[in-house]
Short mmCIF file of C-alpha atoms and ligand atoms in Angstrom, two decimals:
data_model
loop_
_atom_site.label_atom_id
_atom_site.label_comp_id
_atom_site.label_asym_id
_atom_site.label_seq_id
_atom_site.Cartn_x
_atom_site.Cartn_y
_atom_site.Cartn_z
CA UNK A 1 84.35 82.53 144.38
CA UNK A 2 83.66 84.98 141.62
CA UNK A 3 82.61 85.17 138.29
CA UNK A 4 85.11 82.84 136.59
CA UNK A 5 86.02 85.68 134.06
CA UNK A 6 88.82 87.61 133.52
CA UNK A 7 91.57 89.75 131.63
CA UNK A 8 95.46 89.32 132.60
CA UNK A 9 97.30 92.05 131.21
CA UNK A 10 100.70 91.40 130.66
CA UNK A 11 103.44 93.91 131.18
CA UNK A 12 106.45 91.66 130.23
CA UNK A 13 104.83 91.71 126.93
CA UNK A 14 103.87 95.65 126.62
CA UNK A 15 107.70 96.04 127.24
CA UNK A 16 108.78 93.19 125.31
CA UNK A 17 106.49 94.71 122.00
CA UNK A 18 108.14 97.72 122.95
CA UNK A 19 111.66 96.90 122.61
CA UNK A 20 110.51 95.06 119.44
CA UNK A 21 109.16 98.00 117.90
CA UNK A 22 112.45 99.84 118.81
CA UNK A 23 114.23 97.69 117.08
CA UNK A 24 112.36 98.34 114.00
CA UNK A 25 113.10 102.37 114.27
CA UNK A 26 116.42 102.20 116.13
CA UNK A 27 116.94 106.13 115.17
CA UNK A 28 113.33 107.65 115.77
CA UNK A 29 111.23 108.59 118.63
CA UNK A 30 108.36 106.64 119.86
CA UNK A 31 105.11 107.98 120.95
CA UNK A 32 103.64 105.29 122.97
CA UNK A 33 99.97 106.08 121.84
CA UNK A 34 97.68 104.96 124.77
CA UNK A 35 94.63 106.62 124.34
CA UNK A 36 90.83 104.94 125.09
CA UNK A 37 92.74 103.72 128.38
CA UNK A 38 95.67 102.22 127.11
CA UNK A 39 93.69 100.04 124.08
CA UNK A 40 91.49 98.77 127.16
CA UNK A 41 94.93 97.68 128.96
CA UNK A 42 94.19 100.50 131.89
CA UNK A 43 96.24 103.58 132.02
CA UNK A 44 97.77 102.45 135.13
CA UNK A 45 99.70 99.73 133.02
CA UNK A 46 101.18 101.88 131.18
CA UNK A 47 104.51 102.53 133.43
CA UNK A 48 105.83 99.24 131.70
CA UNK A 49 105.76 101.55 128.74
CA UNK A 50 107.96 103.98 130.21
CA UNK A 51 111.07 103.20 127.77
CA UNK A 52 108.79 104.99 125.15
CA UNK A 53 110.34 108.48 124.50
CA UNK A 54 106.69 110.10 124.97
CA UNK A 55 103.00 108.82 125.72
CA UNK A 56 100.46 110.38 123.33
CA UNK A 57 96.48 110.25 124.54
CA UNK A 58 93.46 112.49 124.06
CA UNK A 59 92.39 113.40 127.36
CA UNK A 60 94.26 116.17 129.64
CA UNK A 61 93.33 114.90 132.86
CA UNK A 62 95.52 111.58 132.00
CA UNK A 63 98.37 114.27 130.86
CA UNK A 64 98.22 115.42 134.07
CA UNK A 65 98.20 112.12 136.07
CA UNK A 66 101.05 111.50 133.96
CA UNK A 67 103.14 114.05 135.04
CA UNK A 68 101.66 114.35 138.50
CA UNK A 69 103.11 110.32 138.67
CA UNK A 70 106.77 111.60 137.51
CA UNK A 71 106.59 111.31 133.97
CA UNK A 72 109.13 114.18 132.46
CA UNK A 73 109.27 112.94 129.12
CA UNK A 74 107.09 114.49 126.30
CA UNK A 75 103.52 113.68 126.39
CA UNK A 76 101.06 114.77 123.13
CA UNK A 77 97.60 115.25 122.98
CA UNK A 78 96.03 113.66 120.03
CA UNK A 79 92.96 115.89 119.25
CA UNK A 80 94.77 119.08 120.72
CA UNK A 81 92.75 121.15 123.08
CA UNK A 82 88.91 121.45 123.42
CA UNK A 83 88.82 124.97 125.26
CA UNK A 84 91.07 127.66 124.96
CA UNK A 85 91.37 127.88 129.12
CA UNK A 86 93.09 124.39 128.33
CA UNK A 87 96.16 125.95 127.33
CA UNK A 88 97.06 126.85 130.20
CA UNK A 89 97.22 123.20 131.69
CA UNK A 90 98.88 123.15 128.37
CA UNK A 91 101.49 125.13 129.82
CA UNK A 92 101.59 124.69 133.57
CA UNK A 93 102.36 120.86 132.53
CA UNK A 94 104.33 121.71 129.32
CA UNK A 95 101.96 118.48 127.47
CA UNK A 96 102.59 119.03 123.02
CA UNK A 97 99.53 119.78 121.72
CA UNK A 98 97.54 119.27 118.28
CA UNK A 99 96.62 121.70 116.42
CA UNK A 100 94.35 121.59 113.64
CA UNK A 101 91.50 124.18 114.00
CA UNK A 102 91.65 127.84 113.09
CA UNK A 103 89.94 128.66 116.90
CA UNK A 104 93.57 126.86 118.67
CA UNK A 105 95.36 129.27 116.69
CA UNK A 106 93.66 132.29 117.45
CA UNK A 107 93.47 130.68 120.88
CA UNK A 108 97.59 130.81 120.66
CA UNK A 109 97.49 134.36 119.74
CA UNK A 110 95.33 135.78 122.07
CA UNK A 111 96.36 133.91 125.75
CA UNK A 112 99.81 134.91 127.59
CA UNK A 113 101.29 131.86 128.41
CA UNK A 114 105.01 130.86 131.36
CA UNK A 115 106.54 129.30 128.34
CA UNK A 116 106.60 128.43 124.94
CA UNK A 117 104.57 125.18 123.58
CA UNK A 118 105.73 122.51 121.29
CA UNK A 119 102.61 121.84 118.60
CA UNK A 120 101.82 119.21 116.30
CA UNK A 121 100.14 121.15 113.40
CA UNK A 122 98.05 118.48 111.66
CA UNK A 123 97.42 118.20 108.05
CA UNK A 124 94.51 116.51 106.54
CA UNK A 125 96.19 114.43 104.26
CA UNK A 126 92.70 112.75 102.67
CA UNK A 127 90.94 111.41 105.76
CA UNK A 128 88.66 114.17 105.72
CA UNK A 129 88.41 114.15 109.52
CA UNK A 130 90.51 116.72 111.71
CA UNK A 131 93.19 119.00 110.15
CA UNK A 132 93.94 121.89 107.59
CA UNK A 133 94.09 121.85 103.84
CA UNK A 134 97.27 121.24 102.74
CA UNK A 135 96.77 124.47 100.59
CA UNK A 136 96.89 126.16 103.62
CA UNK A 137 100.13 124.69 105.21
CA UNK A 138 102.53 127.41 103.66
CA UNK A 139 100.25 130.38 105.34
CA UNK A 140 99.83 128.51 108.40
CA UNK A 141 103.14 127.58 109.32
CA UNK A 142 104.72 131.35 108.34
CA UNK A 143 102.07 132.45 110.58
CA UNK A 144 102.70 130.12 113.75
CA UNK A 145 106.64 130.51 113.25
CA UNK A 146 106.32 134.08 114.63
CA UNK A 147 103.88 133.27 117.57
CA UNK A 148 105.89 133.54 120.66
CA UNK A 149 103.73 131.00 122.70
CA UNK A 150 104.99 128.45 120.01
CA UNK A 151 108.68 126.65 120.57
CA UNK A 152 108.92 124.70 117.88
CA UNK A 153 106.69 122.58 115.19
CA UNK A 154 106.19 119.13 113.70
CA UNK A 155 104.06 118.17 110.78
CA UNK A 156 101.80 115.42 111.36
CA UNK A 157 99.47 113.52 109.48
CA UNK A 158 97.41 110.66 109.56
CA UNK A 159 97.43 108.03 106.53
CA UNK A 160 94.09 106.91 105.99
CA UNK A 161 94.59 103.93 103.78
CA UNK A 162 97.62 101.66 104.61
CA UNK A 163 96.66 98.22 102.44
CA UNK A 164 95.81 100.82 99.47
CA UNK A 165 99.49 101.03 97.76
CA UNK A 166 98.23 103.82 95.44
CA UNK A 167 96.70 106.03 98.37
CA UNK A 168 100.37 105.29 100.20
CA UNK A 169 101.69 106.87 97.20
CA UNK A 170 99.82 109.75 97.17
CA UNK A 171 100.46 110.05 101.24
CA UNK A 172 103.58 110.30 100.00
CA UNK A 173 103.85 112.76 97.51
CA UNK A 174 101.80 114.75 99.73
CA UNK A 175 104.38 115.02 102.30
CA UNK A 176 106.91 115.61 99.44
CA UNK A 177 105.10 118.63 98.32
CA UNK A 178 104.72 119.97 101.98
CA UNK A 179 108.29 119.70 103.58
CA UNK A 180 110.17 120.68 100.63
CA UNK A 181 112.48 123.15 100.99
CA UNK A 182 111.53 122.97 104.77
CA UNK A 183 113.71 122.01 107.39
CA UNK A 184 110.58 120.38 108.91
CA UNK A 185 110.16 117.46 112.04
CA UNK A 186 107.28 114.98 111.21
CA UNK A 187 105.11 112.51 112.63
CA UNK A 188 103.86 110.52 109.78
CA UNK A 189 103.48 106.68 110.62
CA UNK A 190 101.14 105.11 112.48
CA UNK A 191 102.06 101.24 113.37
CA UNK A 192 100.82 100.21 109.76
CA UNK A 193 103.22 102.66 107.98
CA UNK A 194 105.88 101.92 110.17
CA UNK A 195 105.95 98.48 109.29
CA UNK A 196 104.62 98.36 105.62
CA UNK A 197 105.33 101.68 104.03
CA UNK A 198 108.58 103.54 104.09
CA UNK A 199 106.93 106.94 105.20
CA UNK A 200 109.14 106.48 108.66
CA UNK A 201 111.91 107.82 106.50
CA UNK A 202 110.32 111.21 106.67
CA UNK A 203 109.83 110.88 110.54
CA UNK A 204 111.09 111.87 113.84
CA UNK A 205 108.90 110.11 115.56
CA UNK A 206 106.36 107.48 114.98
CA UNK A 207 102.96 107.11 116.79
CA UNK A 208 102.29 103.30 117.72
CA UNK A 209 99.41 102.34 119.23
CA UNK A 210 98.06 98.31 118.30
CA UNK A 211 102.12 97.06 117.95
CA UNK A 212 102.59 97.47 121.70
CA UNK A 213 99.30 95.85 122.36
CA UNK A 214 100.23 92.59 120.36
CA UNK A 215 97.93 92.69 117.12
CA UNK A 216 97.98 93.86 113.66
CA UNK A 217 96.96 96.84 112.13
CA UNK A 218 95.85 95.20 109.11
CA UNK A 219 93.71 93.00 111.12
CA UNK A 220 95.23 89.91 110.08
CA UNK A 221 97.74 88.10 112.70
CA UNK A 222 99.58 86.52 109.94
CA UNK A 223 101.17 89.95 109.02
CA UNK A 224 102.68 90.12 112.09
CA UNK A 225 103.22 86.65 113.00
CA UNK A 226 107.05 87.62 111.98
CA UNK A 227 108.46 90.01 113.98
CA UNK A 228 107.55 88.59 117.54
CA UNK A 229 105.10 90.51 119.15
CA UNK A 230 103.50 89.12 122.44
CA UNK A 231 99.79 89.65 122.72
CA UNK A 232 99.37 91.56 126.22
CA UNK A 233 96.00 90.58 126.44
CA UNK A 234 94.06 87.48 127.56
CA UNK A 235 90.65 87.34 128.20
CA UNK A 236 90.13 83.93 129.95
CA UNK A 237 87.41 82.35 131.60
CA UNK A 238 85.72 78.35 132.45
CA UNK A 239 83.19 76.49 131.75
CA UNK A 240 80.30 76.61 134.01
CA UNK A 241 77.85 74.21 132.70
CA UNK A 242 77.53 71.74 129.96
CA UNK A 243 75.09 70.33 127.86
CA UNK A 244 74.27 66.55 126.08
CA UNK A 245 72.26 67.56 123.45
CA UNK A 246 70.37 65.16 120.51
CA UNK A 247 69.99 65.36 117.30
CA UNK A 248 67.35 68.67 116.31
CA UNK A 249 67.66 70.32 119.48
CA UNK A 250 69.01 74.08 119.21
CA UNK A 251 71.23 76.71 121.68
CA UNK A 252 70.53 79.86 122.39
CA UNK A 253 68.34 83.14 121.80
CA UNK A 254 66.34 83.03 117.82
CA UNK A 255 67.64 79.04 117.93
CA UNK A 256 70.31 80.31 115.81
CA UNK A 257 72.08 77.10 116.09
CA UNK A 258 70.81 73.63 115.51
CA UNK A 259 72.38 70.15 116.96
CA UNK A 260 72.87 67.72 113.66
CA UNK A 261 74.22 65.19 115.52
CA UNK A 262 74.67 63.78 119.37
CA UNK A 263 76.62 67.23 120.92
CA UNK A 264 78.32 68.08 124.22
CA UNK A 265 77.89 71.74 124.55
CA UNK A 266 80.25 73.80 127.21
CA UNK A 267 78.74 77.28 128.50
CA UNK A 268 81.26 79.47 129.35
CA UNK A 269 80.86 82.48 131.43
CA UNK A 270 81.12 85.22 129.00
CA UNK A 271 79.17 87.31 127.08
CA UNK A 272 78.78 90.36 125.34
CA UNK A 273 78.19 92.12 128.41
CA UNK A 274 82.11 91.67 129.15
CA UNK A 275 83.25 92.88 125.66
CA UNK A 276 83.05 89.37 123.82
CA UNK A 277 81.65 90.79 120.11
CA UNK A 278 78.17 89.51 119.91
CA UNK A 279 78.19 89.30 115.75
CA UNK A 280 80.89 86.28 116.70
CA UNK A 281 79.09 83.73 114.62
CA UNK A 282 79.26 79.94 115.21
CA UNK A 283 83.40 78.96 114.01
CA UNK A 284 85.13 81.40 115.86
CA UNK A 285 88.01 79.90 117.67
CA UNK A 286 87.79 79.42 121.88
CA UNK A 287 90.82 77.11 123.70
CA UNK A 288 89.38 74.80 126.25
CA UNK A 289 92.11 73.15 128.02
CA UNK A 290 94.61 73.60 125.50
CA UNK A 291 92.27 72.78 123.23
CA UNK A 292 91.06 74.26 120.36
CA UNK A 293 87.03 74.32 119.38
CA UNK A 294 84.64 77.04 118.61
CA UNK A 295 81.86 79.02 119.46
CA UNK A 296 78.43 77.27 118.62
CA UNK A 297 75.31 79.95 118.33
CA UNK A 298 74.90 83.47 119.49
CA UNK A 299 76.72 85.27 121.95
CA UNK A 300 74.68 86.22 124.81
CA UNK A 301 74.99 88.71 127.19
CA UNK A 302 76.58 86.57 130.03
CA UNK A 303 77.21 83.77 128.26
CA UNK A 304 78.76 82.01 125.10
CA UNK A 305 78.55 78.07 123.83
CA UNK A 306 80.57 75.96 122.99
CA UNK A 307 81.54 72.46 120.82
CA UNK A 308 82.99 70.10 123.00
CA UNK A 309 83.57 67.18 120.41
CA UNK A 310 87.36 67.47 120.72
CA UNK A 311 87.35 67.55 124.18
CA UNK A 312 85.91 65.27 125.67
CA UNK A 313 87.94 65.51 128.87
CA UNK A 314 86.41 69.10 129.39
CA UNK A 315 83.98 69.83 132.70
CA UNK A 316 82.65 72.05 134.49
CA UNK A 317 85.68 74.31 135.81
CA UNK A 318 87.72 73.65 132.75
CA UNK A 319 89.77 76.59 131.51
CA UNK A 320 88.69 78.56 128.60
CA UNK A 321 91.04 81.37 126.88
CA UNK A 322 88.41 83.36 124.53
CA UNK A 323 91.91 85.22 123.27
CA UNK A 324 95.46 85.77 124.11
CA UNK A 325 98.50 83.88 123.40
CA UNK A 326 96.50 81.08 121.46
CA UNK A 327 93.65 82.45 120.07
CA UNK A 328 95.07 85.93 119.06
CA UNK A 329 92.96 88.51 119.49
CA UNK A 330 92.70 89.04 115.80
CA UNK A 331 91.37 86.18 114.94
CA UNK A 332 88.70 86.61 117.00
CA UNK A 333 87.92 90.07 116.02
CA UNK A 334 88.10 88.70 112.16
CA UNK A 335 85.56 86.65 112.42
CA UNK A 336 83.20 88.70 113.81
CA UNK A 337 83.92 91.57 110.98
CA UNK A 338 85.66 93.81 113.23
CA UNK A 339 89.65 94.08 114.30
CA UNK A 340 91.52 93.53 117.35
CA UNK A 341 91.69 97.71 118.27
CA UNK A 342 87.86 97.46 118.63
CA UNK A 343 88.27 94.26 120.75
CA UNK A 344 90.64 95.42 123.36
CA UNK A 345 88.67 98.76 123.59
CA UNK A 346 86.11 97.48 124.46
CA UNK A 347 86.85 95.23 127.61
CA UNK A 348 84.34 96.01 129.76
CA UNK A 349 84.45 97.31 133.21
CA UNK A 350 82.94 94.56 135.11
CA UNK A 351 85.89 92.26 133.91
CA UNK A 352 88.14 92.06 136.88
CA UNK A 353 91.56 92.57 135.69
CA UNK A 354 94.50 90.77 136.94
CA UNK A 355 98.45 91.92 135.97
CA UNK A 356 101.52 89.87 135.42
CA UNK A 357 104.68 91.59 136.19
C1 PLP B 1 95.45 106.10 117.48
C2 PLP B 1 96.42 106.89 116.68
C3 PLP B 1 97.65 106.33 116.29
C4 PLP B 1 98.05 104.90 116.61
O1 PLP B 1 97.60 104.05 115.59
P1 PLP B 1 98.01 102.50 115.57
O2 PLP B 1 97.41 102.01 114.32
O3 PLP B 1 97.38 101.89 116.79
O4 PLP B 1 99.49 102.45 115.60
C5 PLP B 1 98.52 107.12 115.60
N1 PLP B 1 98.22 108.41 115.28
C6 PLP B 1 97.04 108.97 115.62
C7 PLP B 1 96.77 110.37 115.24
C8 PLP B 1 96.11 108.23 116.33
O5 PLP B 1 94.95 108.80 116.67
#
């Protein structure tokens, strides 16, 4: 037998979220967005996506597996190109590409390319990360209209403050100021505008990423708990030893925790090591059986404890679901300061990974 750990990913549930999603934006396109291997889901799950109208990513070579698997349908590249020689895969594969760097455009100029592109010509609208001034936009997109590598052009940009209502506003009235008097396609929402703000009513298509996954983009599962998302994640595993401990003994590395009174103590096989967040502090929620305790002391590498007090039925071999359809992911990440995207990104390769149809 091996290890006792591992992650189910479920594709009823990436479709399911899907459909759900669709629902929400009946009359706009979807970019599945399934970069950092599919939030940690694998890219090869992603063909239970394929309803989406387009997959968006950062890296070319899973473009090209894309389309070397069949896929037809539009397929955008996040962070645009790296190279200029990249527009040629660019081409070859037809993929939309970002653009959001003075070099891609002079890279556009200067390369002869089969066929026209379609680009994404991103904006920074206040995240100060990628993208042009939006002083700039007017020159910029009476410049790239002429370019004859260049079929057509969307605006997109990036909010970078969903729960702040006054920096939603101002997302706003930026887009406002850009398209008007433009007959201009967007991308504008992310999963948190798409459900919280009414920026979709700019867009042609939205860019979802965590919704299809199962957890919220604020972070809190409660904000989602509504519309009926499955989480397509479980990271499961069972106890493989326990512990009767007495009053004053302690668990684990820096005897972070301390035993105040008699204690049956479950160790579970896993650890940091297989993505579990090792700032989880003693409280955060584990299933056992059905049953729901928590983590007692730090998380170790290979290994986590756990309170058995409510379940006393639970033995070596018992079945423990770290997160999933119980204990969503989200509250997990929550209580170790973090959110359910870093979570799921950061599965880690030695879990084996098992996939319901
Ligand atoms: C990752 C990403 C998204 C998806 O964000 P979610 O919050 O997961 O919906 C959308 N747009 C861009 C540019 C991204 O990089």
């Amino acid at each position: 037998m091996s290890r006792p750990i591992i992650a189910t990913i479920n594709q009823k549930a990436l479709k399911h979220n899907l459909s759900i999603v669709r629902s929400l934006t009946p009359k706009l396109k979807i970019w599945a967005v399934i970069k950092a291997n599919a939030y940690g889901h694998g890219i090869n799950n992603v063909w239970s996506l394929s309803d989406t109208d387009g997959f968006a990513l950062l890296n070319i070579e899973e473009a090209v597996m894309l389309r070397e698997h069949g896929w037809e349908k539009p397929i955008l590249l996040l962070e645009g190109f790296f190279h200029p020689k990249d527009l040629y895969i660019i081409d070859r594969y037809q993929l939309t590409t970002t653009i959001h760097s003075q070099w891609q455009i002079k890279a556009l100029e200067n390369i002869r390319l089969l066929n026209p592109i379609s680009i994404y010509l991103k904006i920074n609208s206040g995240m100060n990360r990628l993208g042009f001034h939006q002083k700039l936009f007017n020159t910029i997109w009476n410049k790239l209209i002429y370019l004859k590598n260049i079929r057509d052009i969307t605006l997109m940009m990036h909010c970078s403050n969903t729960n702040n209502i006054s920096k939603v506003n101002k997302y706003f009235k930026n887009i406002q100021n850009l398209i008007k008097g433009r007959n201009c396609l967007c991308s504008i929402s992310n999963s948190a505008c798409l459900l919280w703000h009414q920026t979709v009513s700019y867009d042609c298509w939205v860019r979802v990423g965590i919704l299809l996954y199962g957890a919220s983009p604020s972070g809190n599962w409660f904000d989602i708990s509504n519309i009926n998302l499955e989480p397509a994640m479980t990271l499961s595993s069972k106890i493989i030893g326990i512990q009767t401990l007495k009053t004053g003994d302690t668990i684990g590395y820096g005897d972070s925790y301390t035993v105040k009174k008699p204690q049956r103590i479950g160790i579970v096989a896993c650890g940091y090591a297989d993505g579990y967040p090792r700032h989880a502090p003693t409280g955060t929620p584990v299933l056992v059986d059905g049953n729901m305790t928590h983590l007692v002391g730090t998380v170790s590498m290979d290994m986590i404890t756990i309170d058995l007090t409510n379940c006393p039925r639970a033995s070596i071999g018992s079945n423990v679901e770290l997160w999933g359809n119980i204990i969503k992911i989200d509250q997990v990440a929550k209580a170790a300061g973090t959110l359910g995207y870093h979570l799921m990104c950061s599965l880690a390769p030695r879990v084996p990974i098992k996939i319901i149809c």
